[in-house]
Short mmCIF file of C-alpha atoms and ligand atoms in Angstrom, two decimals:
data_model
loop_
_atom_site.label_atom_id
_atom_site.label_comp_id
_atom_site.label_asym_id
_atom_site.label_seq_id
_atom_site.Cartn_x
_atom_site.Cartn_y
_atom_site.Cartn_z
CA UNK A 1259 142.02 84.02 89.94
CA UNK A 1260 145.30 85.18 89.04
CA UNK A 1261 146.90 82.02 88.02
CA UNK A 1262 147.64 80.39 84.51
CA UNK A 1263 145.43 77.17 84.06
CA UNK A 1264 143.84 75.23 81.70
CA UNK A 1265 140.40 77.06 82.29
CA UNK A 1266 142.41 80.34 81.53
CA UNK A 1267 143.60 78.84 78.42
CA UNK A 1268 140.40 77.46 77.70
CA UNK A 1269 138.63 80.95 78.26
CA UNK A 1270 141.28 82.25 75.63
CA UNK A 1271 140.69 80.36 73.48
CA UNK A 1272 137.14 81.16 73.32
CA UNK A 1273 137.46 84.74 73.86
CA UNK A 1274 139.89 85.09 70.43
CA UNK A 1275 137.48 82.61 68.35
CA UNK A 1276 134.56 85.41 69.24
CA UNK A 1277 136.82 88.06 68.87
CA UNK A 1278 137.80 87.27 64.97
CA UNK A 1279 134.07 86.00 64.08
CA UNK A 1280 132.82 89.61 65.36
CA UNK A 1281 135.36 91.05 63.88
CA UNK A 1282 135.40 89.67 60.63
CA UNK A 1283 131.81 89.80 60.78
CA UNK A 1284 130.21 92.24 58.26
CA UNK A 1285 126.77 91.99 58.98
CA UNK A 1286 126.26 91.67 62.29
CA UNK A 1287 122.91 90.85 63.97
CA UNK A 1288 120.84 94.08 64.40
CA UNK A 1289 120.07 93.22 68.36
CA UNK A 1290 117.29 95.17 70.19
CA UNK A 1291 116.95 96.19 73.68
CA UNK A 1292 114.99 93.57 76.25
CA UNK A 1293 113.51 94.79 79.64
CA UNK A 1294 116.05 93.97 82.57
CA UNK A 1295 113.55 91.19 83.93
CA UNK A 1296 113.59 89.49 80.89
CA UNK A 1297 117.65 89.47 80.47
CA UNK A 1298 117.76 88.30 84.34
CA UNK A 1299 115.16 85.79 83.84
CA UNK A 1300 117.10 84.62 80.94
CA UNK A 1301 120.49 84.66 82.97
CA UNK A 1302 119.54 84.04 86.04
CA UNK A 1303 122.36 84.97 88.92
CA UNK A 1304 125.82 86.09 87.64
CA UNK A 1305 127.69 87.08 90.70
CA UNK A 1306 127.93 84.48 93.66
CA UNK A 1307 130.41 83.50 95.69
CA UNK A 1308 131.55 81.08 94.04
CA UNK A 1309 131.53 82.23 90.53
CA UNK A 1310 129.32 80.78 87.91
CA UNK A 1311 132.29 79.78 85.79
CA UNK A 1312 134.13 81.38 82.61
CA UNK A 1313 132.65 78.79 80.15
CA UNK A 1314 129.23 79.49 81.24
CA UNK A 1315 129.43 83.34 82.20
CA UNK A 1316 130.99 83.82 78.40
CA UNK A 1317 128.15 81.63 77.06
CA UNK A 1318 125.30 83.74 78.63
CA UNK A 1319 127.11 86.69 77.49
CA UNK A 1320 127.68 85.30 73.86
CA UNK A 1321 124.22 83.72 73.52
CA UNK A 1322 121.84 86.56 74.98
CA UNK A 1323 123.56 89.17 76.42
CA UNK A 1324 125.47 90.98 73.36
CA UNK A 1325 121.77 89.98 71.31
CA UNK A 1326 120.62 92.73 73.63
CA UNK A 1327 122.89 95.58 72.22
CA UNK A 1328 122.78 97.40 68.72
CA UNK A 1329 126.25 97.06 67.25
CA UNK A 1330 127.30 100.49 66.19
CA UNK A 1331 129.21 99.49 63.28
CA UNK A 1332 126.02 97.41 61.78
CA UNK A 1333 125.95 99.28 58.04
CA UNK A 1334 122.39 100.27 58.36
CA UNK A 1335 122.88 101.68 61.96
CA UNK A 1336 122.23 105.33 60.99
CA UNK A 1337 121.29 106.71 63.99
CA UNK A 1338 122.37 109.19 66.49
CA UNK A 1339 126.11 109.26 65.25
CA UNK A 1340 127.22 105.96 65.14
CA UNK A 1341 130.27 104.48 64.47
CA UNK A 1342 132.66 101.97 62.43
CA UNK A 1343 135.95 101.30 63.68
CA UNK A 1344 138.52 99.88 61.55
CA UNK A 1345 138.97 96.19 62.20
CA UNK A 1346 143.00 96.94 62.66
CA UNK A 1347 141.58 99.49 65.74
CA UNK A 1348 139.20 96.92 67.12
CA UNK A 1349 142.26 94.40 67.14
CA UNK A 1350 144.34 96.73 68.73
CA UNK A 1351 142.49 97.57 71.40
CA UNK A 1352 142.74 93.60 72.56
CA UNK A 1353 146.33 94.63 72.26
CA UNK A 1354 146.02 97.81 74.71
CA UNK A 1355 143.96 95.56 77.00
CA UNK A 1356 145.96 92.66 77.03
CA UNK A 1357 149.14 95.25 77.68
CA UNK A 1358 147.94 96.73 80.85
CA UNK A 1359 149.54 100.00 80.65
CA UNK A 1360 149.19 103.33 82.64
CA UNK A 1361 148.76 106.07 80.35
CA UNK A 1362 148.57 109.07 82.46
CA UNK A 1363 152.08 109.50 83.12
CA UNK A 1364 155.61 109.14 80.40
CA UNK A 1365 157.15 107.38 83.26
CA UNK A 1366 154.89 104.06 83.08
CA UNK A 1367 153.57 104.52 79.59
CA UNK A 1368 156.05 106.30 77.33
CA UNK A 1369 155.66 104.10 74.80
CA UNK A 1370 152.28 103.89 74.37
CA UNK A 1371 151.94 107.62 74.76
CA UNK A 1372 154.60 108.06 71.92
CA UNK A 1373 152.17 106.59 69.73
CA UNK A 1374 148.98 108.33 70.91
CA UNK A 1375 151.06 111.17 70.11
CA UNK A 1376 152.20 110.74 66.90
CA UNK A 1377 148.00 110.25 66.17
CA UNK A 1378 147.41 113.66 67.91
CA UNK A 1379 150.17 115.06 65.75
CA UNK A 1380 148.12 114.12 62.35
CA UNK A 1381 144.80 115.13 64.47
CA UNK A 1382 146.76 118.52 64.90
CA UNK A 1383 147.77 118.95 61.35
CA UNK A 1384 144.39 118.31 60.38
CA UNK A 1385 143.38 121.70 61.66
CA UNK A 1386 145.98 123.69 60.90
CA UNK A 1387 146.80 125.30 64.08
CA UNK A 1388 150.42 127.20 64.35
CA UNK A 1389 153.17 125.61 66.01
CA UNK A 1390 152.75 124.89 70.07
CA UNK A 1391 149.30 123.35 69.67
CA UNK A 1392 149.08 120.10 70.51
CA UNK A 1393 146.52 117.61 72.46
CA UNK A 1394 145.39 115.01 74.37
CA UNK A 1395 142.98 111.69 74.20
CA UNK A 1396 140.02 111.45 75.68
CA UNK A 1397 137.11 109.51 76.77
CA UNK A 1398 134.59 111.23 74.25
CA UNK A 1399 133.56 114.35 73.52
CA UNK A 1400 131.63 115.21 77.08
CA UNK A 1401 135.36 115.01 78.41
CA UNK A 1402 136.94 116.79 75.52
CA UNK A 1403 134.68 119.87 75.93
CA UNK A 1404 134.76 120.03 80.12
CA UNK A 1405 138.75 119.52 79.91
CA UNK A 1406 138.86 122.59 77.25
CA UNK A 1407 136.14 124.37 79.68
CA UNK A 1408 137.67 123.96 82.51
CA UNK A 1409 141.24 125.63 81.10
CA UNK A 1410 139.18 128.48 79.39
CA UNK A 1411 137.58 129.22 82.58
CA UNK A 1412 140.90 128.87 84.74
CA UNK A 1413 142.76 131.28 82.65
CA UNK A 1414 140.23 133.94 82.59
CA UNK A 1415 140.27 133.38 86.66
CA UNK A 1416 144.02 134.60 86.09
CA UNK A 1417 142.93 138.02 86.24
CA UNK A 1418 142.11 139.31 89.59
CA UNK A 1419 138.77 140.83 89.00
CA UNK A 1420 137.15 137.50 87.68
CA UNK A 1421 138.29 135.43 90.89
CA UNK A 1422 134.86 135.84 92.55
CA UNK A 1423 132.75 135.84 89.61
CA UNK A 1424 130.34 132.93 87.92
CA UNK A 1425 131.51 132.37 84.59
CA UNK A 1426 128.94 132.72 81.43
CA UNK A 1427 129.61 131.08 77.75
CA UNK A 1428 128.34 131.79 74.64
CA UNK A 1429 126.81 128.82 72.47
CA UNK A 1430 124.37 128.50 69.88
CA UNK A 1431 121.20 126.57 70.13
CA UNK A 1432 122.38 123.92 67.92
CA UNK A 1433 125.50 123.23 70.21
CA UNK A 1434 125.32 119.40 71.63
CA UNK A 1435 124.03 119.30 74.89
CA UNK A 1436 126.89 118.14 76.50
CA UNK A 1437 127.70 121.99 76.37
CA UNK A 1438 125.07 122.81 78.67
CA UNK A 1439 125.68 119.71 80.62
CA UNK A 1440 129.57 120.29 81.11
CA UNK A 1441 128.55 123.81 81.87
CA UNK A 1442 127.01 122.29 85.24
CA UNK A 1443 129.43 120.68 86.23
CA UNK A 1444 131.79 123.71 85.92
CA UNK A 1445 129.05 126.29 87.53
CA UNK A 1446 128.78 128.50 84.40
CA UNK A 1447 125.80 130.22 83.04
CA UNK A 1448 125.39 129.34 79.02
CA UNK A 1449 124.02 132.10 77.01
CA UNK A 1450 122.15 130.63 73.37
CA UNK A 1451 121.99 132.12 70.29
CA UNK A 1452 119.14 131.50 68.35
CA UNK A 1453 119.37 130.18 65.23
CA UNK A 1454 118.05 128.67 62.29
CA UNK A 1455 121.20 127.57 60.82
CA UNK A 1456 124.78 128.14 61.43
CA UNK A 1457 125.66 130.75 64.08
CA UNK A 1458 127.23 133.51 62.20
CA UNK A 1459 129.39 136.41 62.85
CA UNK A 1460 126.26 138.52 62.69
CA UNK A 1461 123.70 136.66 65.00
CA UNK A 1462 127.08 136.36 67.68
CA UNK A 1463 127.70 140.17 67.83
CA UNK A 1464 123.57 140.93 67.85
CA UNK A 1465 123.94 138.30 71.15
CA UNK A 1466 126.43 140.61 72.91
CA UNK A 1467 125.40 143.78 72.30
CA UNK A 1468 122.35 142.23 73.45
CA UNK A 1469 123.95 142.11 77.15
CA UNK A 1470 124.30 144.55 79.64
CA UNK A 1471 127.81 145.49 81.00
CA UNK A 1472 128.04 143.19 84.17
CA UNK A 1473 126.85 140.22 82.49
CA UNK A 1474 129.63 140.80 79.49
CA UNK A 1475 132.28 140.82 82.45
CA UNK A 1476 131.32 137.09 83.21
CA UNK A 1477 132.10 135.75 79.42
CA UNK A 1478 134.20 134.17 79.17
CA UNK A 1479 134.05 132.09 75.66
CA UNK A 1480 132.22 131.23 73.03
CA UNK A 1481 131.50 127.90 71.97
CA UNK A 1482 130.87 127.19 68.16
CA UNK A 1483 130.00 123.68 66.56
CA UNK A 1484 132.26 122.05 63.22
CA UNK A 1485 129.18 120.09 61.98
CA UNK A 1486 125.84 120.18 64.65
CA UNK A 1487 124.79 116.85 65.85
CA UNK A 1488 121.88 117.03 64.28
CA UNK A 1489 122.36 118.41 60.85
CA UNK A 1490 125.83 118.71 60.03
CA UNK A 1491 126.29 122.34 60.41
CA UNK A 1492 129.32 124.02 60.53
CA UNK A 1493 129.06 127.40 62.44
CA UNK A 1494 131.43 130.62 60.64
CA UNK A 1495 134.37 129.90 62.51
CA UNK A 1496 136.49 132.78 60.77
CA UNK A 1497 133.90 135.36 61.72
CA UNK A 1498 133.21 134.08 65.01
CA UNK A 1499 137.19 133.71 65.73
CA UNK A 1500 137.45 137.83 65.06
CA UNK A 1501 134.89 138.62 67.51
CA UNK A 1502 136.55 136.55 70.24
CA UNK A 1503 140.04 138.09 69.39
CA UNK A 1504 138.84 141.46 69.57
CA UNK A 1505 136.91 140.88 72.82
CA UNK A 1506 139.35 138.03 74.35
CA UNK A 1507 137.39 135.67 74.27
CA UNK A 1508 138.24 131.89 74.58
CA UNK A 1509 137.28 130.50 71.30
CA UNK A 1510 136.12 126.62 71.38
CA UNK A 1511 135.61 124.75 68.65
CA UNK A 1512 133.40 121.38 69.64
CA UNK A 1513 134.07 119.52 66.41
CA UNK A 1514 133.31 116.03 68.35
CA UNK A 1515 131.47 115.01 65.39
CA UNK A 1516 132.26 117.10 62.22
CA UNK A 1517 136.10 116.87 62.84
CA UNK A 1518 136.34 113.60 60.87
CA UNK A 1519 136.10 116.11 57.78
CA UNK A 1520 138.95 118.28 58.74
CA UNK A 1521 140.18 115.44 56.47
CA UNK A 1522 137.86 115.61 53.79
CA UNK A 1523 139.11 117.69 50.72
CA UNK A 1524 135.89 118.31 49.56
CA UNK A 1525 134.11 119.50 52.91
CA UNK A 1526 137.45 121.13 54.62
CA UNK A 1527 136.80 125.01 53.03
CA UNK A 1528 133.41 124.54 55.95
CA UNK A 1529 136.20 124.60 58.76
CA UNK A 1530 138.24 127.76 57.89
CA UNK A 1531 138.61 130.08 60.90
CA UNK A 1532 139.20 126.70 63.03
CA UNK A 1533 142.80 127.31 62.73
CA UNK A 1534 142.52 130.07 64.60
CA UNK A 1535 140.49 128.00 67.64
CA UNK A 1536 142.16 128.40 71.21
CA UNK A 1537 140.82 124.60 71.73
CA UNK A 1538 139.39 122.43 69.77
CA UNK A 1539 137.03 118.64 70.52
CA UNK A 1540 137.21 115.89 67.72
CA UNK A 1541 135.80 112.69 68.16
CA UNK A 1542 137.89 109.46 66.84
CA UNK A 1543 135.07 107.18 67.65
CA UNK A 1544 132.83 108.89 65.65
CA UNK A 1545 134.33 109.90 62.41
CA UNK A 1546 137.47 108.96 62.92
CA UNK A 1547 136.83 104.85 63.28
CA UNK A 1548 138.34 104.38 66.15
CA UNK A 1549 136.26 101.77 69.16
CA UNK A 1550 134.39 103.54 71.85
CA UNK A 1551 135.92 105.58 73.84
CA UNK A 1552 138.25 108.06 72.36
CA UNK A 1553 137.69 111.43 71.93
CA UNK A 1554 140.43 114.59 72.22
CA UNK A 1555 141.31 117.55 72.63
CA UNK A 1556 143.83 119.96 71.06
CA UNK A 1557 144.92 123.20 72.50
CA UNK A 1558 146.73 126.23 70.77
CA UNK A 1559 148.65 126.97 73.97
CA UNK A 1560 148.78 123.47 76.20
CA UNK A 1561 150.45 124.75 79.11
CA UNK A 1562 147.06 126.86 79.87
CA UNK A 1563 145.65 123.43 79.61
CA UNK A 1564 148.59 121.88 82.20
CA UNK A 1565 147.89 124.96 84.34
CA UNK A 1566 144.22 124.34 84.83
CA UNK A 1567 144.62 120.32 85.09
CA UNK A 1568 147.76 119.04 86.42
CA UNK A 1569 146.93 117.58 89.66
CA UNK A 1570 149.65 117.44 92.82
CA UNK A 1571 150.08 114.75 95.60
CA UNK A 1572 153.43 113.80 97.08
CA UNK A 1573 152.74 110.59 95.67
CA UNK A 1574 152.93 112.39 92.39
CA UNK A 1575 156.16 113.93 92.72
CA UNK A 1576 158.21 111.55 91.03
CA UNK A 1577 156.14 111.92 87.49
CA UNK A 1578 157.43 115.60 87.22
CA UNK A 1579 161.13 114.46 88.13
CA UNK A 1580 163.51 115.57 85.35
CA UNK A 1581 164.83 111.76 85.18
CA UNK A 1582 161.03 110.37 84.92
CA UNK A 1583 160.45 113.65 82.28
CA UNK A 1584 158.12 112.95 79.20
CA UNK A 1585 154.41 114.43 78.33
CA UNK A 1586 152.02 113.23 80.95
CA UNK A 1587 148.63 112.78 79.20
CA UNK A 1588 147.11 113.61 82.85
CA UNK A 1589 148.24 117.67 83.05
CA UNK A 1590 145.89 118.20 79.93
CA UNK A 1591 142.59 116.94 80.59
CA UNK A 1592 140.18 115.82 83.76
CA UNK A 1593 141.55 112.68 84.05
CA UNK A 1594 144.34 110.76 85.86
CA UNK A 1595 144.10 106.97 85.50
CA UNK A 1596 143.35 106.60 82.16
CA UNK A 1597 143.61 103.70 79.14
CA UNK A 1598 145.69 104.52 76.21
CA UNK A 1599 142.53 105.04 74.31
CA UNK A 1600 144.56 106.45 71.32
CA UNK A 1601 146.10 103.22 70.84
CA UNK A 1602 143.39 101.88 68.21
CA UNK A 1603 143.86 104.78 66.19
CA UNK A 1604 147.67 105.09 66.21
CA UNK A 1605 147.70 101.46 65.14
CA UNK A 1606 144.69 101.74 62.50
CA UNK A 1607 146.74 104.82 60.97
CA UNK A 1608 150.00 103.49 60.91
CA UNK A 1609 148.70 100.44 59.03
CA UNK A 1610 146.23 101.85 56.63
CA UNK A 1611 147.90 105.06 56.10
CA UNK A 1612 145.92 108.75 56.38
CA UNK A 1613 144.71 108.61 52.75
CA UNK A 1614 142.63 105.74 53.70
CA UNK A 1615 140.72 107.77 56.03
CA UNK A 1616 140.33 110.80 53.63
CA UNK A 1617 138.87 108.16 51.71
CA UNK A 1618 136.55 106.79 54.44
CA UNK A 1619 135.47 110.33 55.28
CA UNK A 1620 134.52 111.28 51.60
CA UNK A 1621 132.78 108.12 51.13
CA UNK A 1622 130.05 109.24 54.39
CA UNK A 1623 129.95 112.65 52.44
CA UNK A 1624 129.47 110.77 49.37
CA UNK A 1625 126.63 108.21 50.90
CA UNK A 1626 125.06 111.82 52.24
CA UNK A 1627 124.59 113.24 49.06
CA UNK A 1628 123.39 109.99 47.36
CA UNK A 1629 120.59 109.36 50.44
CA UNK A 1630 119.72 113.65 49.47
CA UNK A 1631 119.07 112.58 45.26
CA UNK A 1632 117.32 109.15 46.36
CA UNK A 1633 115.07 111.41 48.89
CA UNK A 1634 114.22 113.89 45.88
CA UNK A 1635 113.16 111.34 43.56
CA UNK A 1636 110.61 109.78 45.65
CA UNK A 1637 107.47 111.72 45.56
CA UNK A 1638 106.45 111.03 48.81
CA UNK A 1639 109.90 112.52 50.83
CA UNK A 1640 111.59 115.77 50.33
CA UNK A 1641 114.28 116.96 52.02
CA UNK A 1642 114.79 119.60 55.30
CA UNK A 1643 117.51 121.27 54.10
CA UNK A 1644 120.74 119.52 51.34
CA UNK A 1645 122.62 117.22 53.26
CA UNK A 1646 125.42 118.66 55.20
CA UNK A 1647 128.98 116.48 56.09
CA UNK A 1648 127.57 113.29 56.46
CA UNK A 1649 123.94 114.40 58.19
CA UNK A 1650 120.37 114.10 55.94
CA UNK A 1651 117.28 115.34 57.24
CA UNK A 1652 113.98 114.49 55.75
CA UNK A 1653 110.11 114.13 56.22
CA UNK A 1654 108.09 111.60 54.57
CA UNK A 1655 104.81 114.00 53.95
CA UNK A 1656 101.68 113.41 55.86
CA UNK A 1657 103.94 111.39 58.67
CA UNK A 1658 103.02 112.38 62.10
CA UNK A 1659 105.70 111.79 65.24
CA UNK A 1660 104.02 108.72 65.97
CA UNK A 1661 104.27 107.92 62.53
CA UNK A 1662 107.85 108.26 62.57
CA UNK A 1663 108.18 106.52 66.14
CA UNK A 1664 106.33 103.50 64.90
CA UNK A 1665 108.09 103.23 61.53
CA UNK A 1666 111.99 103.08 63.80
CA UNK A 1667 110.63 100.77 66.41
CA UNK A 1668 109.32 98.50 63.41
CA UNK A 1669 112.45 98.10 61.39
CA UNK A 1670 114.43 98.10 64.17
CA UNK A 1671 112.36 94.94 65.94
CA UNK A 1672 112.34 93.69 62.44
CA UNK A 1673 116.00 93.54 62.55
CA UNK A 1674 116.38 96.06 59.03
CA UNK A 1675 117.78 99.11 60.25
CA UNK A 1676 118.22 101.55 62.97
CA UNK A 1677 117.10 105.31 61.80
CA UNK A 1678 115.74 107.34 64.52
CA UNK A 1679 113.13 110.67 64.17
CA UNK A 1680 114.66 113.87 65.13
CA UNK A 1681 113.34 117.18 65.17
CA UNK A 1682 113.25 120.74 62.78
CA UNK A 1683 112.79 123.77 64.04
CA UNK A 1684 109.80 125.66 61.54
CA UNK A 1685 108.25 128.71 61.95
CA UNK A 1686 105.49 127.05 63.90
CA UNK A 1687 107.83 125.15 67.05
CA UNK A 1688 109.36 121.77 65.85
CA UNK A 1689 108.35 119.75 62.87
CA UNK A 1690 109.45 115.85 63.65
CA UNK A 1691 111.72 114.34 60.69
CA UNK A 1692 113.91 111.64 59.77
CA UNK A 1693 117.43 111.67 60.10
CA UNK A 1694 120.52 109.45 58.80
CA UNK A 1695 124.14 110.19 59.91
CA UNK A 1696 126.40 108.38 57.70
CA UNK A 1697 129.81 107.12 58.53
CA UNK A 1698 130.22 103.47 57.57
CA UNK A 1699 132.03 102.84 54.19
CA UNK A 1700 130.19 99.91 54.48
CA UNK A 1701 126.80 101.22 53.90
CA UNK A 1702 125.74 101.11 50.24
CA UNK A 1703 123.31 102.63 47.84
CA UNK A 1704 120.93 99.93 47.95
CA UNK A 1705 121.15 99.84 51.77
CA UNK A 1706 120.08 103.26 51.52
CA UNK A 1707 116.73 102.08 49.18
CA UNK A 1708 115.58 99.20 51.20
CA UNK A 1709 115.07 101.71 54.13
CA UNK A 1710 113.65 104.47 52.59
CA UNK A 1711 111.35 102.14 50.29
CA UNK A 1712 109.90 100.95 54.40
CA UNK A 1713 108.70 104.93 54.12
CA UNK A 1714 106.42 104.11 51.15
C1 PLP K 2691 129.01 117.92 68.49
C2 PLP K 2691 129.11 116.95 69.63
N1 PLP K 2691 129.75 117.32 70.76
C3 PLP K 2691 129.88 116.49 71.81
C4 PLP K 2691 129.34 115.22 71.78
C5 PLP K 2691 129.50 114.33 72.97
O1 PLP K 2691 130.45 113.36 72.71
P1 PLP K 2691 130.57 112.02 73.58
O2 PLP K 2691 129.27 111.31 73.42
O3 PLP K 2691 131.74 111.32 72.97
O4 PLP K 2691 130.82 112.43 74.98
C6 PLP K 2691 128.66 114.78 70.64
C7 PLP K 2691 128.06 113.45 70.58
O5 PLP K 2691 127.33 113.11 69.67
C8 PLP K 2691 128.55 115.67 69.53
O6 PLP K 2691 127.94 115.30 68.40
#
């Protein structure tokens, strides 16, 4: 298994010749999800004792498995948040694979993590925190916020009076639910503001004056969003900074998606106040075109962070020795193992240069605003609310949910385009609309027609 043969070589060979037509591949098949029967019957057994053989195990993989996934990067993929990583990323993540390092400690992987580090540094001066801050890579978002939860949570434990008390944050309703979710994991009550926009200053303060005295002892932070999954919205991060300085508060900026536009010229006034963030979550693999995963997290003070996650063992020992001394990716987040997921992006930057990315940012703004005129013109759509970063919400009038449902599932299976329905809130519960999230440069005008002109 371990040994260097001709099947190896032959398997290489194979594996690379995929590699650079997927790669180089611009318009990838739209696949589309098949019932697990189906993909067994098709396969038939995988894993036996013997092994069914690289050639053939590849060949099942390359000829009906992968036709069985969405590829992310697909130009007309506007769903969710997808993705586009840079083809120098995608090629340099074969080269973090094929270098099999550990990145959780200097001692094995200070290298690598001098590069990952020189990304966070750019990450950092994206968001214009003082001096000290600094960060760590991630495996997405979910991570990003728990790791920055976890060191809020631990440092208001400091004081004595908290040690026996259930935390409590503060979050908007149009936080991503991996707030809530994280939340559970950490045994903290979340607290919502309602809103119908961004959550501002105002609605924050009405929140807590809105609680009585015990319950104001458990918070502990507040949460806002830089650009809501679903719309784009950036909450008032200046005003909602000043109320968590003047109540202590842990201020968390979850920027998983919107942080992309820190580098944006024409989006970046959004973000002010995030400077003033004691952590913040950006995303790589979402606006930053880096390959799944990689998300990360920045602190303004990272030894709060190494205080809440740096983990002990005897076996351990030797990574904090003076002569083994570097920055150990490990002491600021929930992980130990981990890939140098940071890698891609290091590589990606260091080839293309940042202004390349400003560029790529502006152009999802750009394809935004262009999808927000096209929806105007056409009698028959109108838009939610103006575009916002790179997010467009619109109904096509008289379209029920099931309308909407029916329309996705048929371009989809059709092989067109991926746009999926989301939801609005109206003064009636929740209207169902259509949503694209642009962040492929790829994506053009006219891809933008020949799916809206399927809304007819
Ligand atoms: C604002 C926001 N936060 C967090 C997440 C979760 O990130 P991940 O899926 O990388 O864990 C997302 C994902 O879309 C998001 O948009």
């Amino acid at each position: 298994m371990h040994n260097v043969d001709i099947e190896l070589v032959e398997m290489t060979l194979d594996v690379m010749k995929y590699a650079i037509h997927r790669i180089t591949n611009e318009s990838p098949e739209l696949g589309a999800p098949k019932k697990e029967q189906e993909l067994k019957r098709q396969v038939g057994e995988t894993i036996t004792p013997s092994g069914i053989g690289g050639e053939n195990a590849f060949r099942l993989f390359r000829d009906v498995l992968v036709k069985a996934t969405v590829p992310i990067d697909h130009p007309r993929h506007l769903a969710f948040v997808p993705a586009a990583p840079t083809r120098a990323a995608i090629m340099f993540d074969l080269v973090t694979s094929a270098s099999s390092i550990h990145g959780a400690y200097w001692m094995e992987g200070a290298g690598g993590i001098f590069c990952e580090n020189e990304a966070i540094r750019w990450l950092v001066s994206l968001t214009g925190m003082p001096k000290g801050a600094f960060g760590v890579f991630t495996s997405g978002g979910t991570a990003a916020n728990l790791s920055a939860m976890v060191t809020a949570r631990e440092y208001w434990r400091r004081s004595k009076e908290n040690q026996n008390k259930k935390g409590c944050l503060i979050t908007s309703v149009g936080a991503h639910s991996s707030i809530k979710a994280m939340a559970k994991v950490i045994d903290a009550d979340v607290l919502l503001v309602e809103t119908d926009d961004l959550m501002t200053a105002e609605a924050l303060q009405k929140k807590i004056d809105s609680l009585n005295k015990s319950t104001m002892e458990r918070v502990f932070a507040v949460v806002a969003t830089g650009g809501t999954t679903n719309a784009g919205i950036v909450d008032d991060l200046n005003g909602i900074a000043k109320i968590c300085k003047e109540l202590k508060l842990w201020f968390h900026v979850d920027a998983a998606y919107g942080g992309g536009a820190l580098a944006a010229d024409s989006v970046r006034h959004l973000f002010n106040g995030i400077e003033k963030a004691d952590s913040i979550t950006i995303d790589p693999h979402k606006w930053l075109f880096s390959p799944y995963d990689c998300g990360a997290i920045i602190y303004r003070d990272p030894e709060l962070a190494k205080a809440a996650h740096s983990q002990e063992g005897s076996y351990l020992d030797i990574i904090k020795d003076p002569g083994a001394h570097g920055f150990n990716p490990s002491d600021y987040q929930i992980q130990l193992t981990r890939r140098l997921r940071g890698l891609p992006l290091w590589f990606s930057l260091a080839m293309h240069g940042t202004d390349k990315y400003k560029w790529a940012v502006e152009r999802g703004i750009e394809l935004a605003n262009l999808a927000g005129e096209l929806i105007s013109s056409r009698p028959e759509l109108e838009l939610i609310r103006p575009p916002s970063l790179s997010c467009v919400l619109y109904r096509r009038k008289g379209w029920s949910a099931e309308d909407y449902k029916n329309w996705t599932y048929t371009n989809h299976r059709e092989g067109l385009a991926l746009v999926t329905p989301s939801k609005w809130k109206t003064k009636d519960g929740f209207e169902t609309v259509s949503r694209f999230c642009f962040i492929n440069p790829d994506t053009t005008e006219d891809d933008i027609k020949v799916i809206l002109d399927t809304m007819k």
